[in-house]
Amino acid sequence: MIFIKREFEAYLDDMDKITILLPMESFHGESATFTLLFEESTYSLEVIEKVTLPQMVKYICKTTPDINIGSKYMIVDEHGRKTDLQIGAVIRTDSFDETFYYEGNDLGATYHKGETAFTLWAPTASAVKIKFRAPQSEEDIHYSLIREEKGIWRITVQGDLEGFQYTYLICVNLVWREAVDPYAIASGINSGAAVVIDKDRIMTPKIPLLPFNEATDAIIYELHIRDFSSHPMSGITQKGKYAAFSEEPAPSLEAGETGMMYLKNLGVTHIELLPINDYGGVDEAEPDKSYNWGYNPLLFNVPEGSYALDPTDPYSRIVELKAMINSFHQKDLRVIMDVVYNHVYIREDSSFEKIVPGYFFRHDQHGMPSNGTGVGNDIASERKMVRKYILDSIKFWLEEYDVDGFRFDLMGILDVQTMNAIKEAISIIKPDAILLGEGWELNTPLPADQKAMIINAKRMPEIAFFNDMVRDSVKGSTFNLFDRGFALGNTHKTQLLKQSLSGSVQTEPHIKGLFLEPVQSINYIESHDNHTMWDKISVCNSHEDEKIRMKRHLLATSIILLAQGIPFLHAGQEFYRTKGGEENSYKSPDTVNNLDWQRKEQHLESVRYISGLIKLRKSHKAFRLPTTVEIQQHVKFPIEKGHLLMYHLNDVNKYGKWNHLLVIFHNGLLPEKIELPMDGDWEVLVDESVAGETPIRKVNGEILIAPISTLVLAQY
Ligand code: CA
């Protein structure tokens, strides 16, 4: 960055307020008057506050003329010293937002064969240029943009610009910075420049899907593009690429069925992909040299290049990602995109900060960037043009890539109004798309009632939240490795387990419930973050042998798949996924992160069991009640004692072929005898070793429950 030496500093901190800082070293920081110069005119400033600081004196002045942001003003002190008026905290005021909010939908590059129009929002800039480079050329061409209304800068360039790289040069407070267009939809390798493309060349037919009615019908499976195919036994040729999903690998002796057919046959409905937009941390030129989950967002509307067959060709990643999504859709699998709008990779290097410094990020009371994300910056979603950016980006992915939902990383950083606006926009474009997020409470300077976090869930009725109460009651605390939940043998979490099974909504007068409706609850025990379930059990229950630990693992997943709400599985959870005890594998090698297809084959019984539970869940809507009222009517807990909890779905024949379903979860090491609460024969659908929708045998009266098991019984 260029450093500009000034005799003193003056900042526009509000539309009518200027802060002037005079250093102590000359005139003891004193000046009796200040004058504002604009073109040929001069205006005297009224000092309304004066504060003596150790190194300088601070003057807060009122200006009478309206300051025209983007124009050049000078400030002169009593001693005749001059400085330029810099843009200060004014950019974070409501009046700035009101003045410069731009509604148009033409931001970015609009290509036509004969000309391309470029539009950039840069209200604090005093000048903007665009720099082009033609394909295979070494020569840069510069043009100046013209400032128009609302801080918008435009230029229309004649000629066919397809394949031209471009960046913007923006001058703010006398400093020039080079930035990539945040509205870019295509880029060269490693995000260095945007590329003008012809959208006709990325058109793909959209594949129609079978209807999807209620969010509670979803069974989400979380997957990383690279993990899916990077294992040596995956049978997939194009390892780590979007293209891996279009392959149909032949089953092998060591790994059995792999690839897309495996996902299809497992029975899940939605594949949630870790970030697929451009991120930093993996060199696209040598992707095999490093690994990353992808939470370092760079270009929000460009697919990540390291998954492309040719990251130097801007079309490759786009076309291959679209083909991948179509491969999912052809198998009637929906795609949820993990989006990271809560922060950027490096604030200072981000296009946002270079184009409108200080606007896109939250700052604390001392004017320093806040860090609720733990990554060094928090996106200020409450600001109008930031909200618009997120909304525009979401709409772009829905319309252009036909994705079927979004998972918001650290949604608790964003604000309630933005999240509800996103949900509304999604509902218009794709009514059955689902929206979920991490509603954790984070230390970001936003009033508590505006944070999109779980405790405000009732004000975001159509948004689903990762449910940490479910996670911790079934598995035990994520943050205390040795804390055990119900599945790990704890008998003190039964009350929480009952709420978890009831969609975490209000079921009794004294239980408030986390959510208004069960469609808000993402029930999970494991995701890409933290220890896998298997790794946690291995530490927590190291005193038990492997067979017992496997039973506990299956019990935990059974609870997730049979609870009210939306079940969420981490890829490989169905075959005891392990990362060898690594708690945070965000940049660990493929050997730690990959889906081990051989392990899948070794634990095929577990896979069949989980897949059977999925079939059962899909076969009867009583497991997927969409409303709180229906849960209040049909969910009961007739037996709870020590190691055992019975969950009764009663009077449910309007939802499927059975009228009564009894689900018994048992976490004890000894068999347990119970008397069934209703007379007559019951069909066993799930026991300790088999799960599905077809009856295995009949039972009645007093029955014995196997150690650490799930039992599902059904009656007409
Ligand atoms: Ca990248």
XYZ file of C-alpha atoms and ligand atoms in Angstrom:
717
model
C 0.000 0.000 0.000
C 1.105 3.521 -0.735
C 1.710 5.619 2.370
C 0.653 9.220 2.098
C 2.415 11.734 4.344
C 0.109 14.476 5.539
C 0.856 17.367 7.906
C -2.366 16.634 9.703
C -5.441 14.472 9.168
C -9.084 15.368 8.583
C -11.887 12.826 8.301
C -15.495 13.052 7.327
C -17.112 11.083 10.153
C -20.732 11.986 9.509
C -22.467 13.749 6.652
C -22.036 17.066 8.493
C -19.125 16.310 10.853
C -15.411 16.531 10.284
C -12.817 15.279 12.748
C -9.461 17.021 12.568
C -6.338 15.680 14.277
C -3.472 18.125 14.829
C -0.186 16.630 16.042
C 1.291 18.090 19.260
C 4.719 18.519 17.684
C 3.842 21.786 15.943
C 1.887 24.687 17.485
C 1.022 22.328 20.413
C -1.774 21.035 18.267
C -3.523 24.395 18.433
C -5.536 26.065 15.697
C -8.181 28.703 16.296
C -9.842 28.281 12.902
C -10.377 25.693 10.166
C -11.517 26.345 6.644
C -13.021 23.970 4.122
C -12.026 24.503 0.487
C -14.084 23.185 -2.405
C -13.201 24.258 -5.933
C -13.217 28.089 -5.747
C -15.269 28.359 -2.537
C -14.244 28.516 1.116
C -16.342 27.781 4.192
C -15.316 28.218 7.808
C -15.879 25.238 10.075
C -17.466 25.506 13.513
C -15.541 23.626 16.209
C -18.088 21.881 18.422
C -15.730 19.766 20.520
C -12.031 19.813 21.322
C -10.245 16.911 23.046
C -6.579 16.922 24.042
C -4.993 13.490 23.537
C -1.401 12.478 24.428
C -0.022 12.858 20.879
C -2.528 15.212 19.311
C -5.515 17.485 19.690
C -8.797 16.297 18.228
C -11.315 18.826 16.877
C -14.825 17.862 15.953
C -16.252 20.397 13.523
C -19.603 20.995 11.927
C -19.825 21.743 8.228
C -22.565 23.878 6.753
C -22.368 22.965 3.083
C -23.412 19.425 2.136
C -20.327 17.368 1.501
C -20.411 15.711 -1.866
C -18.714 12.377 -1.220
C -16.352 11.553 -4.055
C -15.394 15.178 -4.667
C -12.104 16.658 -3.554
C -12.129 18.921 -0.485
C -9.237 20.471 1.410
C -9.015 21.649 5.002
C -6.792 24.602 5.978
C -5.832 25.380 9.569
C -5.012 28.719 11.230
C -1.357 28.347 10.267
C -2.083 27.853 6.584
C -1.370 24.117 6.555
C -3.509 22.139 4.127
C -4.741 18.562 4.059
C -7.264 16.568 2.034
C -10.575 15.637 3.614
C -10.568 11.859 3.930
C -13.569 9.581 4.102
C -13.876 8.458 7.724
C -16.595 6.866 9.833
C -19.298 8.494 7.706
C -19.412 5.321 5.645
C -20.886 3.470 8.620
C -23.709 5.943 9.226
C -27.350 5.426 8.319
C -27.363 8.626 6.295
C -24.546 7.271 4.122
C -26.566 4.090 3.562
C -29.656 6.131 2.670
C -27.754 8.375 0.306
C -25.882 5.679 -1.583
C -28.139 2.630 -1.599
C -28.307 1.448 -5.201
C -31.172 -0.815 -6.257
C -30.081 -1.679 -9.771
C -29.320 -5.213 -10.874
C -26.588 -4.377 -13.352
C -23.571 -4.502 -11.022
C -20.700 -6.415 -12.574
C -20.035 -6.975 -16.276
C -22.837 -7.297 -18.830
C -21.512 -8.906 -21.989
C -22.811 -8.544 -25.511
C -20.941 -9.531 -28.627
C -20.507 -5.894 -29.690
C -19.931 -4.264 -26.308
C -19.619 -4.948 -22.604
C -20.959 -2.690 -19.842
C -19.213 -2.488 -16.485
C -20.859 -1.155 -13.338
C -19.198 -0.763 -9.967
C -20.507 0.639 -6.683
C -17.728 2.762 -5.168
C -19.266 5.845 -3.568
C -16.190 6.991 -1.663
C -13.894 6.773 -4.676
C -12.660 9.962 -6.309
C -11.635 8.089 -9.482
C -12.073 4.571 -10.882
C -10.320 2.920 -13.809
C -10.662 -0.476 -15.395
C -7.664 -2.476 -16.510
C -8.052 -5.072 -19.278
C -5.905 -7.733 -20.697
C -6.901 -9.614 -23.829
C -6.458 -13.398 -23.846
C -2.822 -14.421 -24.488
C -1.738 -10.774 -24.337
C 0.875 -9.231 -22.043
C -0.392 -5.714 -22.513
C -2.789 -3.857 -20.215
C -5.374 -1.400 -21.449
C -6.795 1.228 -19.078
C -10.038 3.175 -19.260
C -11.589 5.619 -16.812
C -15.099 5.028 -15.518
C -17.651 7.827 -15.177
C -19.315 8.524 -11.854
C -23.088 8.480 -11.927
C -25.884 8.413 -9.352
C -25.608 6.674 -5.947
C -21.860 6.181 -6.087
C -22.114 4.048 -9.219
C -19.302 4.097 -11.774
C -19.855 2.923 -15.324
C -18.234 2.326 -18.654
C -19.362 0.570 -21.803
C -16.509 -0.757 -23.879
C -16.996 -1.433 -27.583
C -15.820 -4.638 -29.215
C -16.001 -8.319 -28.332
C -14.447 -8.647 -24.883
C -15.079 -12.349 -24.332
C -12.141 -13.841 -22.439
C -10.701 -10.458 -21.423
C -9.398 -10.305 -17.884
C -10.208 -7.168 -15.952
C -9.640 -5.532 -12.586
C -10.648 -2.174 -11.179
C -8.322 0.544 -9.942
C -10.022 2.628 -7.281
C -8.784 5.821 -5.666
C -10.034 6.513 -2.142
C -8.412 9.061 0.192
C -5.690 9.581 -2.434
C -4.663 5.916 -2.360
C -5.081 3.742 -5.457
C -5.916 0.091 -4.969
C -6.497 -2.711 -7.463
C -9.464 -4.990 -6.865
C -11.286 -7.851 -8.515
C -14.935 -7.157 -9.267
C -16.907 -8.653 -6.341
C -19.730 -9.276 -8.821
C -17.429 -11.341 -11.057
C -18.962 -14.631 -12.193
C -15.785 -15.945 -13.808
C -12.126 -15.602 -13.048
C -8.690 -16.665 -14.101
C -6.543 -18.978 -12.032
C -6.232 -18.194 -8.304
C -8.753 -15.343 -8.309
C -6.299 -12.769 -9.685
C -8.697 -11.128 -12.126
C -12.289 -11.331 -13.273
C -12.930 -12.569 -16.786
C -15.633 -11.417 -19.179
C -17.582 -14.443 -20.354
C -20.436 -15.106 -22.714
C -23.298 -16.427 -20.592
C -24.766 -18.195 -23.608
C -21.813 -20.554 -23.413
C -22.619 -21.659 -19.863
C -26.297 -22.295 -20.416
C -27.331 -25.753 -19.249
C -30.766 -27.316 -19.270
C -32.270 -27.588 -15.788
C -33.244 -31.081 -14.708
C -36.720 -31.320 -13.194
C -36.906 -33.014 -9.800
C -39.640 -35.009 -8.124
C -41.741 -32.804 -5.816
C -40.383 -32.076 -2.373
C -42.997 -30.946 0.095
C -41.891 -30.379 3.647
C -38.466 -29.427 4.950
C -38.825 -32.271 7.477
C -38.771 -34.690 4.525
C -35.129 -33.771 3.941
C -32.283 -36.027 5.012
C -29.111 -34.012 4.639
C -25.687 -35.528 3.945
C -22.685 -33.226 4.343
C -19.876 -33.769 1.863
C -16.662 -32.125 0.673
C -16.067 -32.226 -3.094
C -12.560 -33.565 -2.745
C -13.197 -36.021 0.109
C -15.791 -37.821 -2.008
C -13.321 -39.141 -4.570
C -9.781 -38.612 -3.247
C -9.424 -42.036 -1.619
C -7.253 -44.412 -3.691
C -10.058 -47.005 -3.636
C -12.829 -44.622 -4.737
C -12.761 -46.161 -8.207
C -13.088 -42.615 -9.527
C -10.649 -41.324 -12.133
C -11.087 -37.579 -11.811
C -10.212 -37.484 -8.124
C -11.022 -34.346 -6.190
C -12.893 -32.755 -9.082
C -16.447 -31.691 -9.839
C -16.246 -34.187 -12.673
C -15.926 -37.061 -10.182
C -19.669 -36.847 -9.630
C -20.449 -37.567 -13.240
C -18.490 -40.824 -13.223
C -20.091 -44.184 -12.647
C -17.313 -46.256 -11.089
C -17.607 -50.007 -11.296
C -17.860 -51.701 -7.880
C -14.578 -53.200 -6.705
C -13.772 -56.085 -4.404
C -12.106 -53.827 -1.828
C -14.535 -50.913 -1.815
C -17.777 -52.297 -3.241
C -20.144 -49.709 -4.641
C -18.793 -46.155 -4.563
C -19.520 -42.768 -6.092
C -22.924 -41.357 -6.928
C -24.768 -44.683 -6.953
C -23.710 -45.225 -3.375
C -25.162 -41.835 -2.348
C -28.358 -42.555 -4.233
C -28.781 -45.975 -2.671
C -28.094 -44.710 0.825
C -31.388 -42.872 0.533
C -30.461 -39.356 1.625
C -32.328 -36.538 -0.121
C -30.009 -33.521 0.056
C -26.254 -33.335 -0.398
C -24.794 -30.402 1.478
C -21.492 -29.428 -0.118
C -18.763 -27.652 1.794
C -17.941 -24.366 0.036
C -17.892 -24.599 -3.746
C -17.345 -20.903 -4.397
C -13.799 -19.642 -4.917
C -11.648 -19.739 -1.789
C -8.040 -19.280 -0.757
C -5.700 -21.774 0.841
C -5.316 -24.160 -2.109
C -3.124 -23.191 -5.056
C -5.291 -23.850 -8.082
C -2.168 -24.464 -10.154
C -1.061 -27.261 -7.827
C -4.171 -28.371 -5.968
C -2.659 -31.642 -4.792
C -0.083 -29.835 -2.681
C -2.576 -28.579 -0.108
C -6.065 -29.222 1.157
C -8.717 -26.936 2.581
C -12.342 -27.209 3.658
C -12.974 -23.920 1.861
C -13.989 -21.404 4.517
C -11.631 -18.743 3.117
C -13.985 -17.054 0.667
C -12.502 -14.959 -2.124
C -14.867 -14.561 -5.081
C -18.348 -15.292 -3.854
C -19.930 -15.838 -7.274
C -17.177 -17.843 -8.939
C -16.796 -21.609 -8.475
C -13.607 -22.793 -6.773
C -10.934 -23.505 -9.365
C -9.033 -26.318 -7.655
C -11.976 -28.665 -8.349
C -11.925 -27.843 -12.068
C -10.174 -29.936 -14.694
C -8.575 -26.772 -16.103
C -8.524 -23.855 -13.646
C -6.848 -21.624 -16.240
C -9.935 -21.830 -18.456
C -12.635 -19.655 -16.859
C -15.391 -21.779 -18.402
C -14.079 -25.105 -17.103
C -15.081 -24.703 -13.441
C -18.473 -23.241 -14.337
C -19.458 -25.886 -16.835
C -18.148 -28.744 -14.672
C -19.898 -27.523 -11.527
C -23.144 -27.229 -13.465
C -22.680 -30.732 -14.831
C -22.098 -31.967 -11.278
C -25.316 -30.380 -10.044
C -27.149 -31.925 -12.970
C -25.693 -35.331 -12.082
C -27.196 -34.951 -8.621
C -30.504 -33.816 -10.047
C -30.635 -36.726 -12.467
C -30.583 -38.975 -9.397
C -33.193 -36.795 -7.701
C -30.679 -35.644 -5.118
C -30.886 -31.991 -4.137
C -27.850 -29.797 -3.563
C -27.357 -27.492 -0.593
C -24.570 -24.984 -0.925
C -22.497 -24.056 2.106
C -22.079 -20.272 1.939
C -19.656 -18.187 3.944
C -20.968 -14.623 3.882
C -19.934 -13.945 7.486
C -16.319 -13.113 6.719
C -13.695 -12.887 3.973
C -10.335 -14.618 3.810
C -8.194 -11.525 4.506
C -10.012 -8.245 5.090
C -7.272 -5.909 3.806
C -6.897 -7.916 0.593
C -10.596 -8.330 -0.074
C -12.315 -6.578 -2.949
C -14.832 -5.171 -0.487
C -12.183 -3.391 1.557
C -10.285 -2.156 -1.470
C -13.330 -0.752 -3.240
C -15.209 0.843 -0.319
C -12.751 0.782 2.605
C -14.433 0.322 5.976
C -17.957 -0.180 4.660
C -18.394 -3.935 4.349
C -17.057 -4.882 7.792
C -18.190 -4.269 11.337
C -16.088 -2.110 13.608
C -16.128 -1.923 17.389
C -16.574 1.218 19.490
C -12.886 2.084 18.993
C -13.231 1.909 15.227
C -11.300 -1.344 15.026
C -12.556 -4.246 12.855
C -14.518 -6.674 15.011
C -13.715 -10.362 15.130
C -16.726 -12.396 16.227
C -15.933 -14.978 13.557
C -12.451 -15.638 14.946
C -11.119 -15.132 11.421
C -10.281 -11.445 11.848
C -13.328 -9.791 10.290
C -17.112 -9.791 10.454
C -19.243 -8.862 7.455
C -21.629 -5.990 8.268
C -24.741 -7.651 6.816
C -26.996 -4.995 8.345
C -25.673 -2.365 5.909
C -27.859 -1.939 2.875
C -25.330 -2.632 0.147
C -23.859 -5.571 2.062
C -27.315 -7.084 2.464
C -27.926 -6.469 -1.210
C -24.659 -8.150 -2.106
C -25.557 -11.290 -0.144
C -29.074 -11.332 -1.591
C -27.799 -10.843 -5.146
C -25.277 -13.631 -4.662
C -27.886 -16.057 -3.299
C -30.238 -15.296 -6.180
C -27.392 -15.783 -8.635
C -26.581 -19.288 -7.352
C -30.243 -20.272 -7.318
C -30.970 -19.034 -10.810
C -27.689 -19.766 -12.566
C -26.633 -22.998 -10.849
C -30.049 -24.317 -9.816
C -28.970 -25.193 -6.259
C -31.678 -26.326 -3.866
C -30.729 -24.734 -0.592
C -28.129 -22.934 1.444
C -26.269 -23.615 4.644
C -25.069 -20.387 6.233
C -21.742 -20.663 7.938
C -21.662 -18.722 11.256
C -25.110 -17.310 10.596
C -25.047 -15.784 14.096
C -22.763 -13.063 12.675
C -25.444 -11.992 10.222
C -28.595 -10.120 11.182
C -32.180 -11.319 11.483
C -33.529 -8.918 8.855
C -30.998 -10.044 6.252
C -31.673 -13.724 6.898
C -35.441 -13.248 6.637
C -34.979 -11.249 3.433
C -32.887 -14.098 2.036
C -35.536 -16.647 2.936
C -38.156 -14.524 1.220
C -36.059 -14.149 -1.924
C -35.417 -17.890 -2.016
C -39.120 -18.701 -1.605
C -39.942 -16.645 -4.672
C -37.344 -18.294 -6.905
C -37.497 -21.853 -5.544
C -40.236 -22.390 -2.950
C -38.950 -25.796 -1.825
C -35.340 -24.699 -1.296
C -34.207 -25.012 2.281
C -32.248 -22.558 4.345
C -30.252 -23.596 7.376
C -27.420 -22.115 9.338
C -25.166 -22.087 12.326
C -27.005 -19.857 14.772
C -24.246 -19.623 17.316
C -23.999 -16.598 19.560
C -20.856 -14.713 18.618
C -19.180 -11.608 19.933
C -19.882 -9.192 17.121
C -20.987 -5.566 17.583
C -24.630 -6.063 16.637
C -27.452 -5.718 19.183
C -28.307 -9.154 20.614
C -31.870 -9.034 19.332
C -30.620 -8.548 15.765
C -28.219 -11.489 15.621
C -29.415 -14.454 13.532
C -28.763 -16.887 16.367
C -30.743 -19.729 17.905
C -32.204 -17.717 20.764
C -33.820 -15.457 18.161
C -35.035 -18.460 16.118
C -38.665 -17.661 16.723
C -38.219 -14.467 14.717
C -36.872 -16.483 11.772
C -39.645 -19.079 11.542
C -38.654 -20.475 8.139
C -34.953 -20.868 8.809
C -33.446 -24.041 10.275
C -30.653 -24.090 12.838
C -27.992 -26.613 13.722
C -29.381 -27.830 17.016
C -26.626 -28.045 19.626
C -29.071 -29.230 22.271
C -29.745 -32.342 20.192
C -26.046 -32.787 19.507
C -25.009 -32.464 23.120
C -27.831 -34.509 24.606
C -27.185 -37.438 22.269
C -23.404 -37.299 21.952
C -22.215 -35.106 24.807
C -20.598 -31.712 24.699
C -18.475 -30.886 21.674
C -16.254 -28.669 23.771
C -15.737 -31.106 26.619
C -14.406 -34.237 25.003
C -15.188 -36.346 28.052
C -18.797 -35.257 28.452
C -21.176 -38.017 27.458
C -24.641 -37.796 26.037
C -27.398 -40.415 26.156
C -25.922 -42.611 23.429
C -22.624 -42.772 25.260
C -24.295 -44.112 28.399
C -25.336 -40.996 30.303
C -28.706 -41.458 32.034
C -29.104 -37.832 33.109
C -29.925 -36.327 29.742
C -33.305 -37.993 29.200
C -35.275 -34.738 29.539
C -33.157 -33.090 26.870
C -33.423 -36.193 24.737
C -37.221 -36.027 24.930
C -37.147 -32.426 23.711
C -34.702 -33.414 20.982
C -36.997 -36.172 19.765
C -39.914 -33.715 19.785
C -38.323 -31.321 17.293
C -37.177 -29.020 20.122
C -40.547 -27.234 20.011
C -42.918 -26.505 22.859
C -44.566 -29.734 23.928
C -45.545 -28.979 27.514
C -46.462 -25.711 29.241
C -43.223 -25.588 31.219
C -40.964 -26.366 28.233
C -40.554 -23.324 26.031
C -38.855 -25.079 23.128
C -36.025 -23.700 21.047
C -38.131 -23.376 17.925
C -41.590 -22.463 16.740
C -41.768 -25.350 14.295
C -39.879 -28.624 13.808
C -38.721 -27.498 10.345
C -36.294 -25.232 12.224
C -34.367 -28.043 13.878
C -31.316 -29.535 12.183
C -30.712 -32.679 14.200
C -27.108 -33.766 14.107
C -24.319 -35.258 16.149
C -21.421 -34.839 13.780
C -20.324 -32.507 10.990
C -17.026 -31.490 9.377
C -16.180 -29.509 12.531
C -14.735 -31.074 15.684
C -14.172 -34.770 16.355
C -16.129 -37.262 14.357
C -18.588 -39.243 16.458
C -16.344 -42.259 16.208
C -13.268 -40.352 17.359
C -15.146 -38.839 20.289
C -16.547 -42.201 21.404
C -13.109 -43.735 21.104
C -11.793 -41.245 23.651
C -14.860 -40.924 25.875
C -15.661 -44.605 26.043
C -12.163 -45.994 25.672
C -12.969 -48.399 28.516
C -15.447 -50.199 26.272
C -14.481 -52.536 23.466
C -14.942 -51.661 19.814
C -18.156 -53.682 19.369
C -19.839 -51.749 22.184
C -18.631 -48.432 20.840
C -20.092 -49.307 17.439
C -23.442 -50.014 19.058
C -23.308 -46.605 20.728
C -22.501 -44.985 17.394
C -25.477 -46.675 15.721
C -27.747 -45.768 18.617
C -26.768 -42.106 18.258
C -27.413 -42.056 14.505
C -30.724 -43.884 15.038
C -31.873 -41.107 17.358
C -30.998 -38.517 14.709
C -32.888 -40.390 11.991
C -35.987 -41.066 14.074
C -36.326 -37.665 15.783
C -38.748 -34.955 14.682
C -37.016 -32.209 12.726
C -34.486 -32.476 9.909
C -31.791 -35.152 10.199
C -28.266 -34.271 9.148
C -25.489 -36.810 8.592
C -21.809 -36.182 8.081
C -20.501 -38.168 5.106
C -19.124 -41.464 6.352
C -20.997 -41.275 9.646
C -22.794 -44.390 8.413
C -19.511 -46.305 8.528
C -17.919 -44.819 11.658
C -15.924 -42.110 9.893
C -12.646 -41.409 11.630
C -10.071 -38.679 11.183
C -7.650 -40.526 13.419
C -8.585 -38.319 16.362
C -7.987 -35.000 14.576
C -10.300 -32.375 15.933
C -9.864 -29.702 13.276
C -8.866 -31.125 9.908
C -9.581 -27.957 7.876
C -6.230 -28.135 6.129
C -5.115 -31.661 6.939
C -4.126 -33.895 4.055
C -6.511 -36.032 2.018
C -5.421 -39.068 4.003
C -7.149 -37.581 7.057
C -10.158 -36.083 5.320
C -11.053 -38.461 2.520
C -14.042 -40.764 2.544
C -12.512 -44.150 3.138
C -14.488 -46.385 0.779
C -12.683 -49.460 2.049
C -13.851 -48.708 5.558
C -17.352 -48.397 4.114
C -17.060 -51.903 2.701
C -15.756 -53.261 6.013
C -18.777 -51.816 7.809
C -21.441 -52.610 5.253
C -23.747 -53.915 7.980
C -23.779 -50.512 9.607
C -24.381 -48.837 6.244
C -27.334 -51.168 5.630
C -28.707 -50.439 9.089
C -28.529 -46.649 8.562
C -29.969 -46.978 5.095
C -32.793 -49.095 6.598
C -33.549 -46.367 9.118
C -33.651 -43.844 6.270
C -36.137 -46.077 4.422
C -38.266 -46.333 7.545
C -38.227 -42.568 8.058
C -39.264 -42.018 4.457
C -41.983 -44.679 4.627
C -44.050 -43.049 7.378
C -44.681 -39.361 7.757
C -45.148 -39.742 11.525
C -41.350 -39.525 11.766
C -41.409 -36.259 9.801
C -44.250 -34.275 11.324
C -44.078 -30.801 9.792
C -45.815 -28.792 12.516
C -45.632 -28.263 16.255
C -49.368 -28.909 16.612
C -48.966 -32.369 15.086
C -46.026 -33.133 17.379
C -48.084 -32.058 20.393
C -50.852 -34.416 19.268
C -48.893 -37.488 18.296
C -45.645 -37.691 20.285
C -45.695 -39.289 23.750
C -43.092 -40.796 26.050
C -44.883 -43.596 27.931
C -41.766 -45.146 29.481
C -38.599 -43.541 30.718
C -36.368 -45.244 33.190
C -32.638 -45.064 33.678
C -31.081 -46.409 30.526
C -34.239 -46.498 28.476
C -36.625 -44.126 26.770
C -39.753 -45.063 24.847
C -41.063 -42.652 22.220
C -44.605 -43.338 21.031
C -46.056 -41.961 17.801
C -49.728 -42.562 18.448
C -52.800 -42.373 16.280
C -50.728 -41.801 13.159
C -52.456 -43.888 10.464
C -53.349 -40.729 8.569
C -49.596 -40.365 7.902
C -48.783 -43.903 6.801
C -49.753 -47.537 7.099
C -49.143 -47.942 10.845
C -51.368 -46.382 13.494
C -48.876 -46.760 16.352
C -45.112 -46.678 16.299
C -43.048 -47.365 19.396
C -39.408 -46.386 19.353
C -37.240 -47.580 22.226
C -33.753 -46.249 22.764
C -31.654 -48.206 25.241
C -28.149 -47.108 26.253
C -27.445 -49.681 29.008
C -25.013 -52.585 28.916
C -27.534 -55.125 30.202
C -30.728 -56.347 28.541
C -33.806 -54.589 29.879
C -37.265 -56.084 30.347
C -40.332 -53.908 29.738
C -44.072 -54.328 29.480
C -45.412 -52.864 26.241
C -47.911 -50.060 26.929
C -50.616 -51.454 24.633
C -52.039 -54.900 24.083
C -51.852 -56.920 20.928
C -49.159 -57.981 18.522
C -46.486 -55.548 17.419
C -44.404 -55.904 14.286
C -40.680 -55.411 14.812
C -39.289 -53.042 12.145
C -35.957 -52.248 13.759
C -33.965 -54.211 16.298
C -30.308 -54.224 17.349
C -29.116 -55.614 14.017
C -31.720 -55.016 11.323
C -33.575 -51.856 10.312
C -36.130 -51.117 7.627
C -39.786 -50.700 6.817
C -40.635 -54.390 6.526
C -41.574 -56.376 9.631
C -38.984 -58.845 10.914
C -41.100 -60.682 13.522
C -43.955 -60.159 15.984
C -43.830 -59.454 19.727
C -46.334 -58.697 22.474
C -46.641 -58.229 26.234
C -43.365 -58.308 28.100
C -40.270 -57.973 25.905
C -36.528 -57.906 26.332
C -34.561 -54.958 24.948
C -31.028 -55.771 23.805
C -28.123 -53.801 25.306
C -27.342 -50.479 23.593
C -29.928 -50.710 20.875
C -32.837 -49.158 19.066
C -36.108 -51.024 18.728
C -38.989 -49.874 16.546
C -42.341 -51.601 16.820
C -45.436 -50.969 14.731
C -49.126 -51.750 15.033
C -52.075 -51.118 12.686
Ca -9.500 -20.598 -5.256
